[in-house]
Tab-separated table of N, CA, C and O in Angstrom:
chain	number	residue	atom	x	y	z
A	1	UNK	N	0.548	-1.437	0.251
A	1	UNK	CA	-0.312	0.180	0.138
A	1	UNK	C	0.758	1.461	0.261
A	1	UNK	O	1.529	1.347	0.218
A	2	UNK	N	0.653	2.114	-1.191
A	2	UNK	CA	1.781	3.122	-1.045
A	2	UNK	C	0.679	4.546	-0.040
A	2	UNK	O	-0.008	4.129	1.135
A	3	UNK	N	1.580	5.132	0.450
A	3	UNK	CA	1.600	6.589	2.132
A	3	UNK	C	0.706	7.082	1.454
A	3	UNK	O	-0.335	7.433	1.689
A	4	UNK	N	-0.148	7.560	-0.394
A	4	UNK	CA	-1.143	8.109	-0.961
A	4	UNK	C	-2.279	6.742	-0.606
A	4	UNK	O	-3.536	7.869	0.162
A	5	UNK	N	-1.885	6.067	-0.715
A	5	UNK	CA	-3.910	4.823	-0.227
A	5	UNK	C	-3.512	5.021	1.214
A	5	UNK	O	-4.990	4.615	1.570
A	6	UNK	N	-2.917	5.010	1.625
A	6	UNK	CA	-2.734	5.133	3.292
A	6	UNK	C	-3.628	6.036	3.782
A	6	UNK	O	-4.931	6.143	5.341
A	7	UNK	N	-3.430	6.897	3.655
A	7	UNK	CA	-3.838	8.587	3.501
A	7	UNK	C	-5.533	8.556	2.978
A	7	UNK	O	-6.001	9.066	4.255
A	8	UNK	N	-5.129	8.280	2.255
A	8	UNK	CA	-6.865	7.500	1.608
A	8	UNK	C	-7.566	7.094	2.942
A	8	UNK	O	-8.716	6.910	2.981
A	9	UNK	N	-7.510	6.544	2.352
A	9	UNK	CA	-7.455	4.814	4.903
A	9	UNK	C	-8.264	5.268	4.683
A	9	UNK	O	-9.377	5.419	5.812
A	10	UNK	N	-6.997	6.360	5.686
A	10	UNK	CA	-7.441	7.249	7.074
A	10	UNK	C	-8.405	8.452	7.031
A	10	UNK	O	-9.170	8.351	8.133
A	11	UNK	N	-9.123	8.837	4.983
A	11	UNK	CA	-8.927	10.643	5.236
A	11	UNK	C	-10.734	9.645	5.365
A	11	UNK	O	-11.663	10.974	4.339
A	12	UNK	N	-10.759	8.298	4.401
A	12	UNK	CA	-12.155	7.768	3.874
A	12	UNK	C	-12.385	8.403	2.593
A	12	UNK	O	-14.369	8.852	2.796
A	13	UNK	N	-11.261	8.951	1.873
A	13	UNK	CA	-11.570	9.653	0.764
A	13	UNK	C	-11.215	8.374	-0.574
A	13	UNK	O	-10.000	8.445	-0.215
A	14	UNK	N	-11.015	8.934	-1.402
A	14	UNK	CA	-10.533	8.209	-2.456
A	14	UNK	C	-8.455	9.118	-3.178
A	14	UNK	O	-9.054	10.188	-2.434
A	15	UNK	N	-7.536	8.803	-3.302
A	15	UNK	CA	-6.188	9.752	-3.005
A	15	UNK	C	-6.932	10.674	-4.565
A	15	UNK	O	-7.804	10.577	-4.980
A	16	UNK	N	-5.870	11.396	-4.523
A	16	UNK	CA	-5.648	12.562	-5.991
A	16	UNK	C	-6.044	11.884	-6.507
A	16	UNK	O	-6.944	12.490	-7.860
A	17	UNK	N	-5.245	10.981	-7.102
A	17	UNK	CA	-5.616	10.015	-8.811
A	17	UNK	C	-4.539	10.787	-9.808
A	17	UNK	O	-3.126	11.388	-9.647
A	18	UNK	N	-5.090	10.132	-11.138
A	18	UNK	CA	-5.136	11.183	-11.940
A	18	UNK	C	-4.161	12.276	-12.005
A	18	UNK	O	-4.227	13.334	-11.259
A	19	UNK	N	-3.999	13.203	-14.049
A	19	UNK	CA	-3.479	13.939	-14.046
A	19	UNK	C	-4.916	14.435	-14.839
A	19	UNK	O	-5.743	13.839	-15.340
A	20	UNK	N	-5.080	15.512	-14.261
A	20	UNK	CA	-6.304	16.659	-14.974
A	20	UNK	C	-6.017	16.243	-16.597
A	20	UNK	O	-5.114	17.006	-16.828
A	21	UNK	N	-6.971	16.148	-17.324
A	21	UNK	CA	-7.080	16.558	-19.020
A	21	UNK	C	-7.048	18.172	-18.725
A	21	UNK	O	-6.197	17.948	-20.226
A	22	UNK	N	-6.950	18.695	-19.138
A	22	UNK	CA	-6.474	20.281	-18.967
A	22	UNK	C	-5.566	20.662	-18.855
A	22	UNK	O	-5.102	22.007	-20.032
A	23	UNK	N	-4.581	19.993	-18.620
A	23	UNK	CA	-3.201	20.477	-19.119
A	23	UNK	C	-1.951	19.641	-20.198
A	23	UNK	O	-1.133	20.437	-20.295
A	24	UNK	N	-3.749	19.421	-20.915
A	24	UNK	CA	-2.571	18.247	-22.000
A	24	UNK	C	-2.822	19.196	-23.106
A	24	UNK	O	-4.187	19.489	-23.319
A	25	UNK	N	-2.273	19.370	-23.729
A	25	UNK	CA	-2.137	20.162	-24.929
A	25	UNK	C	-2.652	19.711	-26.286
A	25	UNK	O	-3.904	20.499	-27.321
A	26	UNK	N	-2.531	18.429	-26.566
A	26	UNK	CA	-2.787	17.716	-27.131
A	26	UNK	C	-3.967	17.034	-26.623
A	26	UNK	O	-4.073	15.319	-26.677
A	27	UNK	N	-4.995	17.035	-25.908
A	27	UNK	CA	-6.007	15.776	-25.409
A	27	UNK	C	-6.680	14.803	-25.791
A	27	UNK	O	-6.573	13.670	-24.724
A	28	UNK	N	-7.179	14.966	-27.130
A	28	UNK	CA	-7.394	13.867	-27.528
A	28	UNK	C	-7.025	13.071	-27.853
A	28	UNK	O	-6.676	11.429	-27.889
A	29	UNK	N	-4.547	12.910	-27.797
A	29	UNK	CA	-4.257	11.958	-27.443
A	29	UNK	C	-3.945	10.837	-26.559
A	29	UNK	O	-3.339	10.380	-25.925
A	30	UNK	N	-4.754	11.910	-25.383
A	30	UNK	CA	-4.598	11.208	-24.216
A	30	UNK	C	-5.969	10.164	-23.444
A	30	UNK	O	-6.256	10.183	-21.932
A	31	UNK	N	-6.617	11.163	-24.370
A	31	UNK	CA	-8.210	11.140	-23.884
A	31	UNK	C	-8.618	9.395	-23.088
A	31	UNK	O	-9.285	9.187	-22.582
A	32	UNK	N	-7.699	8.758	-24.041
A	32	UNK	CA	-8.428	6.692	-24.031
A	32	UNK	C	-7.813	6.689	-22.511
A	32	UNK	O	-7.776	5.360	-22.630
A	33	UNK	N	-7.220	7.339	-22.050
A	33	UNK	CA	-6.007	6.687	-21.145
A	33	UNK	C	-6.782	6.878	-19.466
A	33	UNK	O	-6.791	7.367	-19.112
A	34	UNK	N	-7.488	7.341	-20.009
A	34	UNK	CA	-8.732	8.076	-18.271
A	34	UNK	C	-9.000	6.554	-17.307
A	34	UNK	O	-9.419	5.866	-17.545
A	35	UNK	N	-7.997	6.996	-16.002
A	35	UNK	CA	-8.829	6.388	-15.312
A	35	UNK	C	-10.150	6.362	-15.184
A	35	UNK	O	-11.290	7.045	-14.444
A	36	UNK	N	-10.746	4.869	-14.853
A	36	UNK	CA	-12.663	4.757	-14.297
A	36	UNK	C	-12.552	4.983	-13.260
A	36	UNK	O	-14.000	4.581	-13.032
A	37	UNK	N	-11.824	5.346	-12.562
A	37	UNK	CA	-12.533	5.642	-10.503
A	37	UNK	C	-12.115	7.996	-10.535
A	37	UNK	O	-13.432	7.699	-10.102
A	38	UNK	N	-11.078	7.905	-10.754
A	38	UNK	CA	-10.759	9.059	-10.658
A	38	UNK	C	-11.072	9.789	-12.370
A	38	UNK	O	-11.427	11.533	-11.601
A	39	UNK	N	-11.660	9.322	-12.475
A	39	UNK	CA	-11.828	10.100	-14.385
A	39	UNK	C	-10.794	10.872	-14.723
A	39	UNK	O	-10.938	12.290	-15.402
A	40	UNK	N	-9.786	10.906	-14.387
A	40	UNK	CA	-8.359	12.104	-14.927
A	40	UNK	C	-7.292	10.800	-15.672
A	40	UNK	O	-7.837	9.198	-15.675
A	41	UNK	N	-6.162	11.184	-16.515
A	41	UNK	CA	-5.683	10.782	-17.102
A	41	UNK	C	-4.788	9.435	-15.934
A	41	UNK	O	-4.791	10.138	-14.901
A	42	UNK	N	-4.249	7.966	-16.053
A	42	UNK	CA	-4.407	7.223	-15.267
A	42	UNK	C	-3.176	8.175	-14.990
A	42	UNK	O	-1.852	8.107	-15.970
A	43	UNK	N	-2.233	7.708	-13.844
A	43	UNK	CA	-0.964	8.473	-12.946
A	43	UNK	C	-0.617	6.825	-12.935
A	43	UNK	O	-1.070	6.128	-12.381
A	44	UNK	N	0.748	6.465	-12.816
A	44	UNK	CA	1.307	5.761	-12.798
A	44	UNK	C	0.108	4.501	-13.376
A	44	UNK	O	-0.355	3.646	-12.289
A	45	UNK	N	0.294	4.974	-14.620
A	45	UNK	CA	-0.824	3.524	-15.299
A	45	UNK	C	-0.992	1.934	-15.051
A	45	UNK	O	0.793	1.706	-15.136
A	46	UNK	N	-1.666	1.196	-14.492
A	46	UNK	CA	-2.351	-0.317	-14.718
A	46	UNK	C	-3.384	-0.542	-15.208
A	46	UNK	O	-3.756	0.518	-15.514
A	47	UNK	N	-2.907	-2.178	-15.515
A	47	UNK	CA	-4.060	-2.953	-16.409
A	47	UNK	C	-4.363	-3.369	-15.138
A	47	UNK	O	-4.054	-4.598	-14.829
A	48	UNK	N	-5.906	-3.886	-15.245
A	48	UNK	CA	-6.585	-4.940	-14.699
A	48	UNK	C	-6.535	-6.906	-15.397
A	48	UNK	O	-6.452	-5.947	-16.706
A	49	UNK	N	-6.597	-7.251	-14.988
A	49	UNK	CA	-5.838	-8.631	-15.562
A	49	UNK	C	-8.061	-9.261	-15.598
A	49	UNK	O	-8.186	-10.266	-15.642
A	50	UNK	N	-8.987	-8.679	-16.189
A	50	UNK	CA	-10.134	-9.170	-17.284
A	50	UNK	C	-10.809	-8.849	-17.375
A	50	UNK	O	-11.385	-9.151	-17.984
A	51	UNK	N	-9.393	-9.193	-18.410
A	51	UNK	CA	-9.617	-9.172	-20.353
A	51	UNK	C	-9.854	-8.239	-20.815
A	51	UNK	O	-10.164	-8.350	-22.098
A	52	UNK	N	-10.395	-6.783	-20.377
A	52	UNK	CA	-10.895	-5.793	-21.137
A	52	UNK	C	-9.887	-4.676	-21.946
A	52	UNK	O	-11.024	-3.807	-21.739
A	53	UNK	N	-9.023	-5.006	-20.821
A	53	UNK	CA	-8.145	-3.663	-21.435
A	53	UNK	C	-8.254	-2.392	-20.319
A	53	UNK	O	-7.827	-1.928	-20.929
A	54	UNK	N	-9.226	-2.999	-18.474
A	54	UNK	CA	-9.303	-1.726	-18.271
A	54	UNK	C	-7.930	-1.324	-17.258
A	54	UNK	O	-7.275	-1.937	-17.060
A	55	UNK	N	-7.610	0.162	-17.776
A	55	UNK	CA	-6.402	1.552	-16.913
A	55	UNK	C	-7.464	2.485	-15.443
A	55	UNK	O	-8.421	2.350	-15.989
A	56	UNK	N	-6.258	2.312	-14.689
A	56	UNK	CA	-6.740	3.030	-13.564
A	56	UNK	C	-5.158	2.749	-13.741
A	56	UNK	O	-4.029	2.883	-13.788
A	57	UNK	N	-5.131	4.990	-12.666
A	57	UNK	CA	-3.641	4.954	-11.892
A	57	UNK	C	-3.740	4.285	-10.708
A	57	UNK	O	-4.381	2.989	-10.169
A	58	UNK	N	-2.780	3.605	-10.157
A	58	UNK	CA	-2.145	2.698	-9.892
A	58	UNK	C	-2.539	3.046	-8.460
A	58	UNK	O	-2.802	2.214	-7.716
A	59	UNK	N	-2.677	4.534	-7.355
A	59	UNK	CA	-3.308	4.549	-6.096
A	59	UNK	C	-5.371	4.371	-6.643
A	59	UNK	O	-5.814	4.064	-5.111
A	60	UNK	N	-6.079	4.547	-7.077
A	60	UNK	CA	-6.677	4.737	-7.285
A	60	UNK	C	-7.338	2.835	-6.877
A	60	UNK	O	-8.854	3.293	-6.650
A	61	UNK	N	-6.283	1.938	-8.148
A	61	UNK	CA	-7.225	1.102	-7.902
A	61	UNK	C	-6.466	-0.390	-6.954
A	61	UNK	O	-7.368	-0.869	-6.440
A	62	UNK	N	-5.820	0.404	-6.080
A	62	UNK	CA	-4.959	-0.191	-5.405
A	62	UNK	C	-5.834	0.825	-4.020
A	62	UNK	O	-6.031	-0.340	-3.011
A	63	UNK	N	-6.861	1.638	-3.950
A	63	UNK	CA	-7.899	1.927	-3.101
A	63	UNK	C	-9.323	1.168	-3.391
A	63	UNK	O	-9.871	0.464	-1.869
A	64	UNK	N	-9.323	1.348	-4.143
A	64	UNK	CA	-10.416	0.455	-4.356
A	64	UNK	C	-10.489	-1.375	-4.435
A	64	UNK	O	-11.348	-1.591	-3.661
A	65	UNK	N	-9.244	-1.930	-4.277
A	65	UNK	CA	-9.199	-2.797	-4.191
A	65	UNK	C	-9.287	-3.051	-2.470
A	65	UNK	O	-9.903	-4.465	-1.498
A	66	UNK	N	-8.657	-2.180	-1.466
A	66	UNK	CA	-8.892	-2.075	-0.640
A	66	UNK	C	-10.468	-1.979	0.163
A	66	UNK	O	-10.598	-2.617	1.423
A	67	UNK	N	-10.944	-1.181	-0.323
A	67	UNK	CA	-11.951	-1.187	0.003
A	67	UNK	C	-13.531	-1.973	-0.376
A	67	UNK	O	-13.739	-2.404	0.349
A	68	UNK	N	-13.251	-2.705	-1.805
A	68	UNK	CA	-14.347	-3.562	-2.331
A	68	UNK	C	-13.315	-4.834	-3.227
A	68	UNK	O	-14.361	-5.652	-3.735
A	69	UNK	N	-12.237	-5.098	-2.956
A	69	UNK	CA	-11.454	-6.822	-3.160
A	69	UNK	C	-11.802	-6.466	-4.591
A	69	UNK	O	-11.432	-4.852	-4.294
A	70	UNK	N	-10.750	-7.231	-4.400
A	70	UNK	CA	-10.413	-7.618	-6.125
A	70	UNK	C	-11.137	-7.953	-7.312
A	70	UNK	O	-10.865	-8.693	-8.581
A	71	UNK	N	-11.367	-7.050	-7.186
A	71	UNK	CA	-12.606	-7.013	-8.578
A	71	UNK	C	-12.521	-5.446	-9.175
A	71	UNK	O	-12.116	-4.590	-8.694
A	72	UNK	N	-13.273	-5.973	-10.737
A	72	UNK	CA	-12.527	-4.509	-11.382
A	72	UNK	C	-13.663	-3.574	-11.192
A	72	UNK	O	-14.413	-4.267	-11.285
A	73	UNK	N	-13.619	-2.025	-11.163
A	73	UNK	CA	-13.990	-0.869	-10.557
A	73	UNK	C	-15.328	-1.665	-11.967
A	73	UNK	O	-16.327	-0.764	-11.816
A	74	UNK	N	-15.207	-1.061	-13.167
A	74	UNK	CA	-15.265	-1.155	-14.820
A	74	UNK	C	-16.683	-2.243	-14.863
A	74	UNK	O	-17.742	-1.472	-15.280
A	75	UNK	N	-16.629	-3.826	-14.960
A	75	UNK	CA	-17.011	-4.576	-15.068
A	75	UNK	C	-17.835	-5.750	-14.637
A	75	UNK	O	-18.479	-6.695	-14.402
A	76	UNK	N	-16.874	-5.240	-12.833
A	76	UNK	CA	-17.171	-6.182	-11.826
A	76	UNK	C	-16.807	-7.414	-11.824
A	76	UNK	O	-17.130	-8.643	-10.873
A	77	UNK	N	-15.369	-8.184	-12.669
A	77	UNK	CA	-15.114	-9.395	-12.616
A	77	UNK	C	-14.204	-9.605	-11.271
A	77	UNK	O	-13.912	-7.868	-10.737
A	78	UNK	N	-14.600	-10.929	-10.986
A	78	UNK	CA	-14.041	-10.898	-9.595
A	78	UNK	C	-12.342	-12.206	-9.392
A	78	UNK	O	-12.067	-12.656	-11.091
A	79	UNK	N	-12.194	-11.208	-8.729
A	79	UNK	CA	-10.402	-12.135	-8.457
A	79	UNK	C	-9.247	-11.519	-9.006
A	79	UNK	O	-8.950	-12.539	-10.328
A	80	UNK	N	-9.220	-10.622	-9.976
A	80	UNK	CA	-9.041	-10.036	-10.587
A	80	UNK	C	-7.316	-9.459	-9.863
A	80	UNK	O	-6.508	-9.065	-8.760
A	81	UNK	N	-6.434	-9.237	-10.582
A	81	UNK	CA	-5.046	-8.615	-10.614
A	81	UNK	C	-4.893	-7.828	-11.180
A	81	UNK	O	-5.325	-7.311	-12.399
A	82	UNK	N	-3.347	-7.263	-10.673
A	82	UNK	CA	-3.209	-5.713	-11.326
A	82	UNK	C	-1.482	-6.172	-12.124
A	82	UNK	O	-0.846	-6.623	-11.592
A	83	UNK	N	-1.363	-4.985	-13.491
A	83	UNK	CA	0.320	-5.050	-13.562
A	83	UNK	C	0.207	-3.742	-14.224
A	83	UNK	O	-0.217	-3.159	-15.007
A	84	UNK	N	1.537	-3.616	-14.537
A	84	UNK	CA	1.664	-2.214	-15.443
A	84	UNK	C	1.606	-1.863	-16.699
A	84	UNK	O	1.705	-3.417	-17.201
A	85	UNK	N	1.336	-1.106	-17.175
A	85	UNK	CA	1.570	-0.953	-18.550
A	85	UNK	C	2.288	0.469	-18.635
A	85	UNK	O	1.714	1.292	-18.398
A	86	UNK	N	2.829	-0.401	-19.323
A	86	UNK	CA	5.257	0.824	-19.809
A	86	UNK	C	4.722	0.878	-20.778
A	86	UNK	O	5.360	2.883	-20.571
A	87	UNK	N	3.691	0.535	-21.902
A	87	UNK	CA	3.563	1.263	-23.261
A	87	UNK	C	2.560	2.473	-23.127
A	87	UNK	O	2.757	3.213	-23.473
A	88	UNK	N	1.301	2.347	-22.520
A	88	UNK	CA	0.859	3.301	-22.080
A	88	UNK	C	1.079	4.099	-21.055
A	88	UNK	O	1.654	5.500	-21.108
A	89	UNK	N	2.419	4.239	-20.199
A	89	UNK	CA	2.309	4.552	-18.970
A	89	UNK	C	3.469	5.547	-19.616
A	89	UNK	O	3.907	6.865	-20.194
A	90	UNK	N	4.488	5.738	-20.750
A	90	UNK	CA	5.108	6.657	-21.826
A	90	UNK	C	5.048	6.717	-22.529
A	90	UNK	O	5.352	7.969	-22.549
A	91	UNK	N	3.690	6.745	-23.286
A	91	UNK	CA	2.365	6.987	-24.218
A	91	UNK	C	1.787	8.908	-23.448
A	91	UNK	O	2.210	9.931	-24.153
A	92	UNK	N	1.565	8.661	-21.804
A	92	UNK	CA	1.064	9.217	-21.212
A	92	UNK	C	2.591	10.925	-20.423
A	92	UNK	O	2.319	11.845	-20.980
A	93	UNK	N	3.648	9.513	-20.028
A	93	UNK	CA	4.552	10.648	-19.800
A	93	UNK	C	5.202	11.800	-21.586
A	93	UNK	O	5.665	12.775	-21.134
A	94	UNK	N	5.558	10.693	-22.610
A	94	UNK	CA	5.750	11.385	-23.256
A	94	UNK	C	4.120	13.096	-24.636
A	94	UNK	O	5.010	13.805	-25.216
A	95	UNK	N	2.947	13.059	-23.586
A	95	UNK	CA	2.373	13.767	-24.211
A	95	UNK	C	2.815	15.242	-23.861
A	95	UNK	O	3.096	15.414	-22.405
A	96	UNK	N	2.461	16.083	-24.579
A	96	UNK	CA	3.033	17.187	-24.236
A	96	UNK	C	1.813	18.063	-23.070
A	96	UNK	O	-0.136	18.369	-23.695
A	97	UNK	N	2.277	18.835	-22.103
A	97	UNK	CA	1.102	19.687	-20.780
A	97	UNK	C	1.963	20.753	-21.192
A	97	UNK	O	2.604	21.395	-21.591
A	98	UNK	N	1.141	21.619	-20.328
A	98	UNK	CA	1.220	23.564	-20.515
A	98	UNK	C	1.395	23.111	-18.675
A	98	UNK	O	1.560	22.309	-17.733
A	99	UNK	N	2.366	24.783	-18.910
A	99	UNK	CA	2.191	24.804	-17.282
A	99	UNK	C	1.607	24.936	-16.770
A	99	UNK	O	0.267	25.460	-16.671
A	100	UNK	N	1.165	24.429	-15.105
A	100	UNK	CA	0.699	24.952	-14.042
A	100	UNK	C	0.511	26.293	-13.915
A	100	UNK	O	-0.801	26.672	-13.041
A	101	UNK	N	1.541	27.662	-14.897
A	101	UNK	CA	1.189	28.422	-14.390
A	101	UNK	C	0.437	29.032	-16.079
A	101	UNK	O	0.655	30.388	-15.952
A	102	UNK	N	-0.008	28.741	-17.081
A	102	UNK	CA	-0.358	28.906	-18.412
A	102	UNK	C	-1.743	30.087	-18.404
A	102	UNK	O	-1.676	31.067	-18.954
A	103	UNK	N	-2.487	29.876	-17.297
A	103	UNK	CA	-3.057	30.707	-17.019
A	103	UNK	C	-2.726	32.212	-16.566
A	103	UNK	O	-3.236	33.653	-16.744
A	104	UNK	N	-1.819	32.678	-16.468
A	104	UNK	CA	-0.607	33.303	-15.702
A	104	UNK	C	0.649	33.528	-16.757
A	104	UNK	O	1.653	34.653	-17.190
A	105	UNK	N	0.048	33.584	-18.502
A	105	UNK	CA	0.412	32.870	-19.508
A	105	UNK	C	2.037	32.933	-19.958
A	105	UNK	O	2.606	33.232	-20.239
A	106	UNK	N	2.011	32.799	-19.045
A	106	UNK	CA	4.369	30.691	-19.166
A	106	UNK	C	3.495	29.970	-20.605
A	106	UNK	O	2.199	29.289	-20.130
A	107	UNK	N	4.290	30.795	-21.216
A	107	UNK	CA	3.966	29.671	-22.989
A	107	UNK	C	4.731	28.444	-23.104
A	107	UNK	O	4.769	28.075	-23.310
A	108	UNK	N	5.274	28.639	-21.256
A	108	UNK	CA	5.983	26.381	-21.635
A	108	UNK	C	5.147	25.821	-22.184
A	108	UNK	O	3.728	25.237	-21.017
A	109	UNK	N	5.442	24.731	-22.471
A	109	UNK	CA	4.267	23.817	-22.647
A	109	UNK	C	5.940	22.774	-22.986
A	109	UNK	O	7.348	22.598	-23.428
A	110	UNK	N	5.423	20.999	-22.652
A	110	UNK	CA	6.923	19.967	-23.026
A	110	UNK	C	5.758	18.797	-22.532
A	110	UNK	O	4.862	18.896	-22.067
A	111	UNK	N	7.169	17.630	-22.573
A	111	UNK	CA	6.608	16.539	-22.409
A	111	UNK	C	6.215	16.533	-20.820
A	111	UNK	O	7.087	16.745	-20.207
A	112	UNK	N	4.822	15.560	-20.562
A	112	UNK	CA	4.392	15.489	-19.107
A	112	UNK	C	6.002	15.216	-18.013
A	112	UNK	O	6.582	15.333	-16.989
A	113	UNK	N	7.124	13.975	-18.920
A	113	UNK	CA	7.964	13.599	-17.810
A	113	UNK	C	8.801	14.577	-16.989
A	113	UNK	O	9.352	14.350	-16.416
A	114	UNK	N	8.742	16.268	-18.913
A	114	UNK	CA	9.783	16.855	-17.493
A	114	UNK	C	8.526	18.081	-16.333
A	114	UNK	O	10.023	18.757	-15.916
A	115	UNK	N	7.850	17.854	-16.847
A	115	UNK	CA	6.398	18.379	-15.476
A	115	UNK	C	6.737	17.799	-14.206
A	115	UNK	O	6.810	18.696	-13.912
A	116	UNK	N	6.990	16.036	-14.572
A	116	UNK	CA	7.154	15.878	-12.781
A	116	UNK	C	8.286	16.463	-12.620
A	116	UNK	O	8.763	16.288	-12.009
């Protein structure tokens, strides 16, 4: 269990979850990587073994497993496991994002991996 999940459990609320879709320059390139728990772009992307390719943030699915057991939140398949999805993770980290101060007219854009 990660610290984020532990804190979420103590506060009885889900972890912060993924990346806000609004920071991405080309939202359509990452829109297919939405975590079905937090509804943001999956952070530390994992895939569940239900066979349907559902992806989630690592902390979101860990929190779900703590609360609901090992079922897929998308289709309720039982006794699933999780595995990192490095391909999707690399795609997300390579996507261009805006500076968090873009609303103050900061012109910077770059790969999410530079932003982290």
